[in-house]
XYZ file of C-alpha atoms in Angstrom:
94
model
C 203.848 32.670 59.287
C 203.807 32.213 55.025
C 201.542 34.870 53.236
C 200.039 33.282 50.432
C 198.252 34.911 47.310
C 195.050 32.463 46.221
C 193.685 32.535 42.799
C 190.379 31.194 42.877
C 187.411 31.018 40.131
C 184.058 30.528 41.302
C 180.722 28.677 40.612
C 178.403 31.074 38.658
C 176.531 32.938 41.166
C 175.379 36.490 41.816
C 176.622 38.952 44.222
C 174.317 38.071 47.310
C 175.813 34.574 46.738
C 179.313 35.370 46.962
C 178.721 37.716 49.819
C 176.926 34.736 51.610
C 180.286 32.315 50.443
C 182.370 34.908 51.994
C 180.641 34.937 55.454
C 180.987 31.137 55.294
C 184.236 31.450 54.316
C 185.234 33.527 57.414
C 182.906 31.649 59.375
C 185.021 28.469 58.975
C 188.030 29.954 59.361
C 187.102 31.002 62.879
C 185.546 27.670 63.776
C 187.872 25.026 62.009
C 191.117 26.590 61.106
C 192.220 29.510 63.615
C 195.541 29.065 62.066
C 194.708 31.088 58.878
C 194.724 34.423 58.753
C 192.896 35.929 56.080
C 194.034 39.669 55.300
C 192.104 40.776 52.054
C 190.365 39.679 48.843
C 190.189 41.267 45.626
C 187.435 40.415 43.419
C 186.872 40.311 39.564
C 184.577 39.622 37.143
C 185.334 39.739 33.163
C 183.209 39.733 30.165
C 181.689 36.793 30.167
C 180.991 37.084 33.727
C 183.664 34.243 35.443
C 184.570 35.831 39.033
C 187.543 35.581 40.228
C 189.319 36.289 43.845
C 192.976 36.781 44.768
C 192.799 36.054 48.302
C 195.865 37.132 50.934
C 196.176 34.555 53.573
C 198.447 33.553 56.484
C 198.674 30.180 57.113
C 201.269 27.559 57.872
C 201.096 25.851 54.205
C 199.415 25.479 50.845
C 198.298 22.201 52.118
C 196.069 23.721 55.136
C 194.912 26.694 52.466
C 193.561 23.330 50.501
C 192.052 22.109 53.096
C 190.167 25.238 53.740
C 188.932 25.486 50.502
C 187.788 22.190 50.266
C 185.499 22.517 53.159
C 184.283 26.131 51.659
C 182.832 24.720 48.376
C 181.627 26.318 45.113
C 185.126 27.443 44.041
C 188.456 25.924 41.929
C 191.937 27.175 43.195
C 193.687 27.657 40.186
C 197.102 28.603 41.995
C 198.638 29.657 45.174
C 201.700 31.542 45.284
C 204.065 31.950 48.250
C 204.329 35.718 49.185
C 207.876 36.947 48.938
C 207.300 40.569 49.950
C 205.564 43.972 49.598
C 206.210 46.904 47.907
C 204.078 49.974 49.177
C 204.098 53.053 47.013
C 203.792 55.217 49.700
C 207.458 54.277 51.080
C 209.199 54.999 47.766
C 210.613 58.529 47.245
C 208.523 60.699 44.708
């Protein structure tokens, strides 16, 4: 199955909010699209306070990672990128 990177910025909201988004998140996954498999999220905030998450899914297209977000809510996907590989530091000689 694709890996997909998701940029996303979110509504304002404080981090008890985005926790709760994040149980929903998974929450819907498990109910309405048990063809995504979501791996990790990194989250950031800058100075003026935007968050931002690059999500890692599996799924079998951009189109069903849409249609994920658009049931989730509160949240703009500013890109998705196919995965092409990994590169762990660990396997690389020293």
């Amino acid at each position: 199955m694709p890996k997909y990177l998701i940029e996303r910025t979110w509504d304002p909201m404080d981090e008890a909010e985005l926790a709760k988004m994040a149980g929903l998140s998974k929450r819907i996954i498990d109910e309405s699209f048990s063809d995504i498999v979501w791996d990790r999220t990194q989250v950031t905030v800058d100075d003026d306070g935007v968050i931002r998450t690059f999500c890692v899914y599996g799924a079998p297209g951009k189109a069903r990672v849409r249609e994920h977000s658009a049931m989730l809510g509160c949240h703009r996907i500013d890109n998705i990128y196919e995965i092409a590989g990994d590169i762990d530091p660990a396997d690389l000689p020293s």
